[in-house]
PDB file of C-alpha atoms and ligand atoms in Angstrom:
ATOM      1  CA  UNK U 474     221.927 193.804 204.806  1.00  0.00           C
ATOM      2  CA  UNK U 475     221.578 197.007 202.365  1.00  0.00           C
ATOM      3  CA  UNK U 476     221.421 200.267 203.050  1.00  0.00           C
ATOM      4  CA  UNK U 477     217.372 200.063 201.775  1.00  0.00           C
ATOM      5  CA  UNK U 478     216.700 198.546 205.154  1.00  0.00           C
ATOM      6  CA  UNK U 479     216.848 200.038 208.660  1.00  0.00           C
ATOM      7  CA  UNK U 480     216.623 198.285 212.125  1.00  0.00           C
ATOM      8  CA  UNK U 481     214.574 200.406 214.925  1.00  0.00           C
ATOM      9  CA  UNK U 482     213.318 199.137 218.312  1.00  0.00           C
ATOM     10  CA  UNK U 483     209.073 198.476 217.749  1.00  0.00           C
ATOM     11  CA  UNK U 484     206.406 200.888 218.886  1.00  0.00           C
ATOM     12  CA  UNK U 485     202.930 200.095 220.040  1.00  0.00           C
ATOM     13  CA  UNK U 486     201.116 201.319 216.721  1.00  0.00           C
ATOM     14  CA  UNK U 487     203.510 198.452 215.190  1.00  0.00           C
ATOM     15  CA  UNK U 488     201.761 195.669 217.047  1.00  0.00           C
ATOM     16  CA  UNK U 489     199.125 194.859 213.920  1.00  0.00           C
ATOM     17  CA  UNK U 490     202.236 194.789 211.205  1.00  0.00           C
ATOM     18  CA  UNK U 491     204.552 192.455 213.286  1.00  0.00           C
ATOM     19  CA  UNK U 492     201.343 189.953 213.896  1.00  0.00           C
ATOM     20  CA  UNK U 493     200.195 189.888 210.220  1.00  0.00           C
ATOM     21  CA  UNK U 494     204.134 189.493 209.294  1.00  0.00           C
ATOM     22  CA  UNK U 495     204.346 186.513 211.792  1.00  0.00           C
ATOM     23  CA  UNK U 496     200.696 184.842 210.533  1.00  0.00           C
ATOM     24  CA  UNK U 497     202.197 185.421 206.740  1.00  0.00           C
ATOM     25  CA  UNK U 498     205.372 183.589 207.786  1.00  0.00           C
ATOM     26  CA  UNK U 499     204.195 180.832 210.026  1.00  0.00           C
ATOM     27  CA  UNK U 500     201.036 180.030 208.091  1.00  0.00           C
ATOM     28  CA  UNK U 501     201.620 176.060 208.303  1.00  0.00           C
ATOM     29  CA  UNK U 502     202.092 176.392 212.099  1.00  0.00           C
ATOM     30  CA  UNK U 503     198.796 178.819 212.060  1.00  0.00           C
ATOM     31  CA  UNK U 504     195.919 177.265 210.150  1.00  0.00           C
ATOM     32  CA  UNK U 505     195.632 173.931 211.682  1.00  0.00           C
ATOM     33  CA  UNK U 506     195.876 176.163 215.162  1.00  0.00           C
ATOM     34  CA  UNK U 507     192.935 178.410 214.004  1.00  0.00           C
ATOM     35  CA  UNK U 508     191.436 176.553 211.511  1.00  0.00           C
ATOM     36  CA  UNK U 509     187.861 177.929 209.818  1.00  0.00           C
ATOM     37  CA  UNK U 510     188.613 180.771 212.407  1.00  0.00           C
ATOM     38  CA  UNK U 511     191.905 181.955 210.510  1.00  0.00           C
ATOM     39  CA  UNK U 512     190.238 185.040 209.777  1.00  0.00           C
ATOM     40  CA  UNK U 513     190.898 185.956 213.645  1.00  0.00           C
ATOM     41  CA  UNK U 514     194.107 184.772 213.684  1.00  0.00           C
ATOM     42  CA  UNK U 515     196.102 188.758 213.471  1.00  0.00           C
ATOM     43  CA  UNK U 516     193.914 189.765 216.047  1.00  0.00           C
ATOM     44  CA  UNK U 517     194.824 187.312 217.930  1.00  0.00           C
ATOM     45  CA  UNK U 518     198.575 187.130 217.264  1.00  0.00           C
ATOM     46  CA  UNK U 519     198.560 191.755 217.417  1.00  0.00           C
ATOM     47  CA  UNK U 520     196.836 190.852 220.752  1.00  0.00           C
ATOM     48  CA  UNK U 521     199.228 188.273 222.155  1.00  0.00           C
ATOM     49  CA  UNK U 522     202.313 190.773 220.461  1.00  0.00           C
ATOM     50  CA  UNK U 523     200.682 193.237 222.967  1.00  0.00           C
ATOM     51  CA  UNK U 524     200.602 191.490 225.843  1.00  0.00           C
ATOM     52  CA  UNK U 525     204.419 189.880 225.594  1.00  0.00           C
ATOM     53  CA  UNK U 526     205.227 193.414 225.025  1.00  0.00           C
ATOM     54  CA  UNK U 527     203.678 194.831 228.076  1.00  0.00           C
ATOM     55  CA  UNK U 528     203.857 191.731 230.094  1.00  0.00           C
ATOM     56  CA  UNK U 529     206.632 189.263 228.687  1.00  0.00           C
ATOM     57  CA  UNK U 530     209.706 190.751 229.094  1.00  0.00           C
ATOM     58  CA  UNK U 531     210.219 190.724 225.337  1.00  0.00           C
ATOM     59  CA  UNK U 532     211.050 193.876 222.896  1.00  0.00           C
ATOM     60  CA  UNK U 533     210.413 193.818 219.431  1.00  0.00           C
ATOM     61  CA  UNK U 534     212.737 194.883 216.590  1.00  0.00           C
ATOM     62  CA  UNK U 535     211.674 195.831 212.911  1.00  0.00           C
ATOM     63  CA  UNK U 536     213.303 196.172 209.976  1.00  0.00           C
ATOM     64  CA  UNK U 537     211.997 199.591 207.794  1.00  0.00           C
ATOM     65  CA  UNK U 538     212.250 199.249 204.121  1.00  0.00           C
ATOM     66  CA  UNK U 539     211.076 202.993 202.397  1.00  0.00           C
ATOM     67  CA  UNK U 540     207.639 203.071 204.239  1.00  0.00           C
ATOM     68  CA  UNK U 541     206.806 199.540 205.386  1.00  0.00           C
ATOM     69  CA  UNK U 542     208.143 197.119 207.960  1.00  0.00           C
ATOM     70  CA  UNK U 543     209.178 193.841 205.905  1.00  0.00           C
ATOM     71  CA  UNK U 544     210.605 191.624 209.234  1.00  0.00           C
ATOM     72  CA  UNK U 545     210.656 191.821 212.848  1.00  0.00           C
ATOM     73  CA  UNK U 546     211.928 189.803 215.534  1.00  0.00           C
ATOM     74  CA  UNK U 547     211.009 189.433 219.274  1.00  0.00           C
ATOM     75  CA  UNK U 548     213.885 189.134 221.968  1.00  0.00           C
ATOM     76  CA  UNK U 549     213.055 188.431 225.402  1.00  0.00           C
ATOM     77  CA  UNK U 550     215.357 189.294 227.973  1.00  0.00           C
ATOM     78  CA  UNK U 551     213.078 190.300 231.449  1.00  0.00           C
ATOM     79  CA  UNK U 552     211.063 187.078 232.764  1.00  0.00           C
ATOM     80  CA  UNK U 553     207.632 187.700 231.750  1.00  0.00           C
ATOM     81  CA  UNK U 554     205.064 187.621 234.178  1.00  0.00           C
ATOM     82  CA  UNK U 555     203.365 184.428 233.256  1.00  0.00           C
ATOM     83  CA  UNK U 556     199.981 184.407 234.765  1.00  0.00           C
ATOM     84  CA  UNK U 557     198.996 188.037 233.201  1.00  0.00           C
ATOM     85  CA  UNK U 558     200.168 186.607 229.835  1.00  0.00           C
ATOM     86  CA  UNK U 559     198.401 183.053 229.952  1.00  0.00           C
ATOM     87  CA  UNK U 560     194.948 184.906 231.427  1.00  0.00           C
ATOM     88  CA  UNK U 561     195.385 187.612 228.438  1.00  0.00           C
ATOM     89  CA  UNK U 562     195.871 185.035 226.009  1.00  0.00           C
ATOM     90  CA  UNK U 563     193.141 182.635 226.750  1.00  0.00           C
ATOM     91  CA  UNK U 564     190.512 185.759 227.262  1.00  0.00           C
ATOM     92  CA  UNK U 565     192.004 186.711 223.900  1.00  0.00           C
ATOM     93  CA  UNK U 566     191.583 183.286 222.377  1.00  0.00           C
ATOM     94  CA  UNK U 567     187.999 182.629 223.930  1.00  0.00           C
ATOM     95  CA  UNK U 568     186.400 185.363 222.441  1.00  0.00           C
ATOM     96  CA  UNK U 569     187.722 184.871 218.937  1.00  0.00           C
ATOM     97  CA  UNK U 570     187.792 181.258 218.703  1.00  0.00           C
ATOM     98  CA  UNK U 571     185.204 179.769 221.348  1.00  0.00           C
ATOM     99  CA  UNK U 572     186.389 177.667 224.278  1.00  0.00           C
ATOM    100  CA  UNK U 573     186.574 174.589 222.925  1.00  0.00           C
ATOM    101  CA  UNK U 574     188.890 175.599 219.657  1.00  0.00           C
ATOM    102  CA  UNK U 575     190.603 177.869 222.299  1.00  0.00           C
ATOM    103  CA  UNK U 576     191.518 175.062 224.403  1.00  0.00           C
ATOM    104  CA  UNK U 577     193.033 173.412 221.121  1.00  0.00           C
ATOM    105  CA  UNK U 578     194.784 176.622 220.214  1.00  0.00           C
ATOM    106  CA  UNK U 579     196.503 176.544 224.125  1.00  0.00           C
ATOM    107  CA  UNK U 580     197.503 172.886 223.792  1.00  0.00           C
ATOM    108  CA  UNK U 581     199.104 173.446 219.733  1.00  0.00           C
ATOM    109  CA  UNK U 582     200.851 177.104 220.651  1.00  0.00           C
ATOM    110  CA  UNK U 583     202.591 175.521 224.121  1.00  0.00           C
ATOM    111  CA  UNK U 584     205.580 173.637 222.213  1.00  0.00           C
ATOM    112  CA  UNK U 585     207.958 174.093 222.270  1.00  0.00           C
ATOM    113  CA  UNK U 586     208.051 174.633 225.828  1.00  0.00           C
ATOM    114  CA  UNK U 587     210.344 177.125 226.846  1.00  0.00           C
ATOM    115  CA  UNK U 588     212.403 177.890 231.047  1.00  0.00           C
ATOM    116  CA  UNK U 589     213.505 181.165 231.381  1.00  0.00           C
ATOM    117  CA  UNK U 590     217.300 181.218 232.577  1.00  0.00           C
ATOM    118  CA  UNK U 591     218.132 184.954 233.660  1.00  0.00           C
ATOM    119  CA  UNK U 592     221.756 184.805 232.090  1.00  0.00           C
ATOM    120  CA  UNK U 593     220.318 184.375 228.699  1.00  0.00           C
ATOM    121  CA  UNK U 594     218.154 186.417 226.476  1.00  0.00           C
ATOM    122  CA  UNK U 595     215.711 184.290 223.874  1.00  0.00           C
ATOM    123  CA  UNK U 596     214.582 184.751 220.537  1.00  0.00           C
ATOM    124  CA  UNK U 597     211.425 184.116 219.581  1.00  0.00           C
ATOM    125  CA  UNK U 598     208.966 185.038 215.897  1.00  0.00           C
ATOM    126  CA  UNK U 599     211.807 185.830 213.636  1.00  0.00           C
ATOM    127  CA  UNK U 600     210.037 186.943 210.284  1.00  0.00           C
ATOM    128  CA  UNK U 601     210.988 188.011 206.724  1.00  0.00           C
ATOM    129  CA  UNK U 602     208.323 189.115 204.324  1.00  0.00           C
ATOM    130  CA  UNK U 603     208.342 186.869 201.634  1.00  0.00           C
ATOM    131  CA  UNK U 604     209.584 189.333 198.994  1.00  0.00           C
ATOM    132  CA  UNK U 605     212.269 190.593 200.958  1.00  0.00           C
ATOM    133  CA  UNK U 606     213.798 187.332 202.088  1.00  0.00           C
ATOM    134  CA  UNK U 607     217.125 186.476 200.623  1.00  0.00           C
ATOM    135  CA  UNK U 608     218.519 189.800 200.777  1.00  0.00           C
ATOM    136  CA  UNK U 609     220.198 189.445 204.389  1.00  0.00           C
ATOM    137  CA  UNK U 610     217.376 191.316 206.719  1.00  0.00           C
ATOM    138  CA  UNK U 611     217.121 188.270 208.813  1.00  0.00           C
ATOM    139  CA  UNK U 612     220.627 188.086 209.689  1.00  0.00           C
ATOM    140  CA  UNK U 613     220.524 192.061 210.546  1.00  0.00           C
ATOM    141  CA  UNK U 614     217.851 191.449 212.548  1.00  0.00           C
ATOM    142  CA  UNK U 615     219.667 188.628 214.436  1.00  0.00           C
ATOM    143  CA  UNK U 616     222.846 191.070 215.108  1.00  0.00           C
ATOM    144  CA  UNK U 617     220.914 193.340 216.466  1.00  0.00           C
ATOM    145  CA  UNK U 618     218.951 191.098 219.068  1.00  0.00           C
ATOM    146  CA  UNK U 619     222.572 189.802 219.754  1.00  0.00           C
ATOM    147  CA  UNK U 620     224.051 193.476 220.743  1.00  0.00           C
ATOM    148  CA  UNK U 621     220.292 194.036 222.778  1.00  0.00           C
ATOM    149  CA  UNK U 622     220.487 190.752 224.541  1.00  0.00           C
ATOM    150  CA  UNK U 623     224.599 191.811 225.261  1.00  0.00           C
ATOM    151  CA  UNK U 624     223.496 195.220 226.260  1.00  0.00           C
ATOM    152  CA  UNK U 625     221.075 193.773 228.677  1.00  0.00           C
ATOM    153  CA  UNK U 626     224.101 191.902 230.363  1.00  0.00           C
ATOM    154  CA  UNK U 627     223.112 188.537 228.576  1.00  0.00           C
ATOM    155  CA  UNK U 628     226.020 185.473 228.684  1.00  0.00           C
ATOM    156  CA  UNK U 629     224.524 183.777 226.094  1.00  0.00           C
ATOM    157  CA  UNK U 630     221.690 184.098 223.968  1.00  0.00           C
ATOM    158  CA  UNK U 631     219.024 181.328 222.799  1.00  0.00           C
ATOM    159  CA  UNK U 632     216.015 180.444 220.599  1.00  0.00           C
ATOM    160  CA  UNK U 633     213.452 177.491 219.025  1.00  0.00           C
ATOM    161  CA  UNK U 634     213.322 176.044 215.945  1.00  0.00           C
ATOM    162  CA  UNK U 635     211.510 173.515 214.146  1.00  0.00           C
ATOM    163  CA  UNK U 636     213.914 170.424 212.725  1.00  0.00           C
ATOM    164  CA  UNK U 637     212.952 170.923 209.084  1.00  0.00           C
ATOM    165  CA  UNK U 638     212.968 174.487 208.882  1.00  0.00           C
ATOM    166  CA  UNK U 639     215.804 174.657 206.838  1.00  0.00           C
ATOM    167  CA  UNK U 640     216.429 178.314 206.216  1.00  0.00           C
ATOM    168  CA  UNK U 641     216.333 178.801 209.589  1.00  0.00           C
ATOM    169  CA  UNK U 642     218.618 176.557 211.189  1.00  0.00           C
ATOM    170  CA  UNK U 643     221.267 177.290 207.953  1.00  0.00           C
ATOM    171  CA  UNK U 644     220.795 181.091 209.159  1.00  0.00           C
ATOM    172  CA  UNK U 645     221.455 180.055 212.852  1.00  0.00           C
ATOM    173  CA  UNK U 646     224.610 177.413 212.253  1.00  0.00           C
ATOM    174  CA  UNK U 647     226.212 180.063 209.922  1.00  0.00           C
ATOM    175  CA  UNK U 648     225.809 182.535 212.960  1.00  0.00           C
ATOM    176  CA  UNK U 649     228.052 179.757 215.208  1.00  0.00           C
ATOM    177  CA  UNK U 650     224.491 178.705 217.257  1.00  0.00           C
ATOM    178  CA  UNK U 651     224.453 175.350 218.415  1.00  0.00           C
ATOM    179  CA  UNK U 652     221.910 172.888 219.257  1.00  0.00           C
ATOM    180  CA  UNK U 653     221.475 171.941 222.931  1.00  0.00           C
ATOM    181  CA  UNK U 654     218.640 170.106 223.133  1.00  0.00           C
ATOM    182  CA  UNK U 655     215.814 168.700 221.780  1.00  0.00           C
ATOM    183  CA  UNK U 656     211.839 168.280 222.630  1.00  0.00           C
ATOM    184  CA  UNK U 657     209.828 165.829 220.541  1.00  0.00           C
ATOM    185  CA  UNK U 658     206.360 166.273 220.527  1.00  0.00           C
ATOM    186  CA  UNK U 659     203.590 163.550 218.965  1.00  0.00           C
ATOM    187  CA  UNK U 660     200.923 166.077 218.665  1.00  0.00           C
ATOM    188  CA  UNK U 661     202.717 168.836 216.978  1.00  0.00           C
ATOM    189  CA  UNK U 662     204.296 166.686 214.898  1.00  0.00           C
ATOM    190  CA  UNK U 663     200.557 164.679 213.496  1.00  0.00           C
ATOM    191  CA  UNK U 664     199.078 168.359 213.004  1.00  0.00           C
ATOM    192  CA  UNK U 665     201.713 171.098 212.540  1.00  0.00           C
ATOM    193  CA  UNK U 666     203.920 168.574 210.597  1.00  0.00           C
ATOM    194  CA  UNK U 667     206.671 169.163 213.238  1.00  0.00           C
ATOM    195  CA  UNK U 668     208.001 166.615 215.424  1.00  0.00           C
ATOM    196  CA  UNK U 669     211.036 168.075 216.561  1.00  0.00           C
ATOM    197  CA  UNK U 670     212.228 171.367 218.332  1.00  0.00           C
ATOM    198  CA  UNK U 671     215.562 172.137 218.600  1.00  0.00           C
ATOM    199  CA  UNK U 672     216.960 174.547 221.646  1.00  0.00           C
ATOM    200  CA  UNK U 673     220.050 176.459 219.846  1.00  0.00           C
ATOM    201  CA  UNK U 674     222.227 178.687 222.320  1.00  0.00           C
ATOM    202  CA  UNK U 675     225.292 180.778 221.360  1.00  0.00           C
ATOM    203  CA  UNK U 676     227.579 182.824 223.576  1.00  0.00           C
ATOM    204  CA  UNK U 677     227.795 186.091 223.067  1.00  0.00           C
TER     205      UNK U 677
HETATM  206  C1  COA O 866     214.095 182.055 208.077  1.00  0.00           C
HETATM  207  C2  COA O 866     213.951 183.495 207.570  1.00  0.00           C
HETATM  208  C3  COA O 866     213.698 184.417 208.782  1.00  0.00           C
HETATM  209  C4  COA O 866     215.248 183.914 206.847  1.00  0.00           C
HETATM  210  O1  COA O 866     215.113 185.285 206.479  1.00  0.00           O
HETATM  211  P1  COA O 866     216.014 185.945 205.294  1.00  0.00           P
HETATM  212  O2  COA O 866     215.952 187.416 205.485  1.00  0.00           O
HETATM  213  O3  COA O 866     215.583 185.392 204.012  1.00  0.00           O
HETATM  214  O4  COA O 866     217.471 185.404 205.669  1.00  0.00           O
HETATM  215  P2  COA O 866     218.869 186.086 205.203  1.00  0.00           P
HETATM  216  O5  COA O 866     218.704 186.670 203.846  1.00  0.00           O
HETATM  217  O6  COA O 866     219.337 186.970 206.285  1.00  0.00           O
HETATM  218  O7  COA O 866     219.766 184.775 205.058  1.00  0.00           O
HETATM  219  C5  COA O 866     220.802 184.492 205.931  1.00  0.00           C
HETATM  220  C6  COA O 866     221.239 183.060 205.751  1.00  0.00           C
HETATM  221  O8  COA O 866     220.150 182.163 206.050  1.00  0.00           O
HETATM  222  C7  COA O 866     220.207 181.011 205.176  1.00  0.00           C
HETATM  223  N1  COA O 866     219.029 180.999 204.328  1.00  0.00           N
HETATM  224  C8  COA O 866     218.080 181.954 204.213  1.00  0.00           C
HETATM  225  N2  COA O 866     217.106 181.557 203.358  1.00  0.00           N
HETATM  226  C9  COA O 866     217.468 180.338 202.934  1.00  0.00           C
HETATM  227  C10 COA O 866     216.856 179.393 202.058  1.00  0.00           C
HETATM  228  N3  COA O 866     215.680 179.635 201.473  1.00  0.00           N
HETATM  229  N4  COA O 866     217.481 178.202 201.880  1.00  0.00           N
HETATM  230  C11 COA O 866     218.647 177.906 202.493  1.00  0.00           C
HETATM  231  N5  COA O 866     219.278 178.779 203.329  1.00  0.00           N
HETATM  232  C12 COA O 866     218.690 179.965 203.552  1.00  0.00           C
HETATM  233  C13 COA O 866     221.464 181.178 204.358  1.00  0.00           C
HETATM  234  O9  COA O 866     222.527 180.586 205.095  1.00  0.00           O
HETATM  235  C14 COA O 866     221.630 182.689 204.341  1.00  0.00           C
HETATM  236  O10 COA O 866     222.966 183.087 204.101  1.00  0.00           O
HETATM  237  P3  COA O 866     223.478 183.430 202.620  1.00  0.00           P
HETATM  238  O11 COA O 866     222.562 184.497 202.108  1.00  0.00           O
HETATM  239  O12 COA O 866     224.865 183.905 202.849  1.00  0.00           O
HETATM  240  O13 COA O 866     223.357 182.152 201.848  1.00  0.00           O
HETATM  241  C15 COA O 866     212.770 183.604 206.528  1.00  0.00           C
HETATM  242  O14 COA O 866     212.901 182.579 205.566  1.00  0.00           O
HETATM  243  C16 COA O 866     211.384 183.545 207.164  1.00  0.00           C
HETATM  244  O15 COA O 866     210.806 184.565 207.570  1.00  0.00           O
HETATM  245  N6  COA O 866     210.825 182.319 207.253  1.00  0.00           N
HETATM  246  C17 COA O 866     209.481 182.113 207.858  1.00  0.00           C
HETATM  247  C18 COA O 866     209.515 182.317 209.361  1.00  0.00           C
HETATM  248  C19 COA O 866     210.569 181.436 210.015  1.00  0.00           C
HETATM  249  O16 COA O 866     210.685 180.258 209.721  1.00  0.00           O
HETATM  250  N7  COA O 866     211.331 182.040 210.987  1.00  0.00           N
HETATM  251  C20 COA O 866     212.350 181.341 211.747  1.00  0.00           C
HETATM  252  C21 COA O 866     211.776 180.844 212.996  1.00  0.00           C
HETATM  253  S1  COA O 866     212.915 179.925 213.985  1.00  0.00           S
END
């Protein structure tokens, strides 16, 4: 990564950047989620960013590049408490989207399902703008949720990701992660286009 770009841990006020970075970069996981209500969908994801932060056990990291924030990544290494999370996110997705949609939002966003193992930290939203991608800021931003998951007395360190996302899983290979598992799932792959998740783990 160049010296243009600079890692820092994320503050509150950048809650609405990282959620319109992750819509922008998961857009075909996102609209058949939100659907005619897309127009809700960085409130909704600045919202949920809120709520892992204060309730998930999960930092955020940004990469700075002069005065805007071009990627961020989420690393989760405190087990989140997960009944003031799932009641924050369905009040969250009620009001924007109406029940039923919300209850189709719930049942889309819960794959890949995830266990949280307290010897391992997890990685979750890695993002690149689209114009800055190519230039080594996602593998930065991977480093440095490596040395914050080691720092946090992590043995091993894990993440998601879909089986066709390419640039992805070429990122994570060259890094020396390895696939452990693997969750199929018939209803995210008819409407998000992905059938498989892979669970990737590295030691640290
Ligand atoms: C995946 C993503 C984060 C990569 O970000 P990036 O900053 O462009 O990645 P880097 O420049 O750090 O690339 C590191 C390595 O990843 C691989 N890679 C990145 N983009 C690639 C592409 N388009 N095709 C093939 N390999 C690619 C290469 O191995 C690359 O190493 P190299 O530059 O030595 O060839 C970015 O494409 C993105 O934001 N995608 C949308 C969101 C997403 O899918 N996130 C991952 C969720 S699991």
């Amino acid at each position: 990564m160049s010296e243009q770009f600079t890692i820092r841990r994320a503050e509150p006020d950048d809650d609405s950047l990282i959620a319109a970075l992750v819509v922008e970069g998961f857009l075909d996981k996102f609209r058949p989620v939100f659907g005619r209500r897309m127009d809700h969908s960085v409130k909704i994801m600045q919202k949920w960013v809120g709520l892992e932060h204060a309730s998930g056990g999960v930092e955020s990291l940004v990469v700075d590049s002069a005065a805007e924030i071009v990627g961020s990544v989420g690393i989760r290494t405190a087990e989140s408490r997960e009944d003031v999370l799932a009641r924050g996110l369905w009040r969250t997705l009620t009001r924007n989207l109406g029940t039923p949609r919300a209850v189709w939002a719930t049942t889309l966003l819960s794959y890949p399902r995830y266990s949280w193992a307290s010897s391992e930290a997890y990685v979750e939203r890695l993002v690149v703008a689209p114009e800055f991608r190519q230039k080594g800021v996602a593998r930065g931003l991977l480093a440095a949720a490596e040395d914050l998951a080691r720092e946090s007395g992590k043995v091993t360190i894990g993440l998601h990701v879909s089986g066709q996302n390419i640039p992805a899983l070429r990122l994570y290979e060259d890094e020396g992660y390895e696939e452990v598992s693997r969750q199929r799932s018939l209803i995210t792959g008819y409407f998000l286009g992905i059938r498989d998740w892979l669970y990737l783990r590295k030691e640290l």
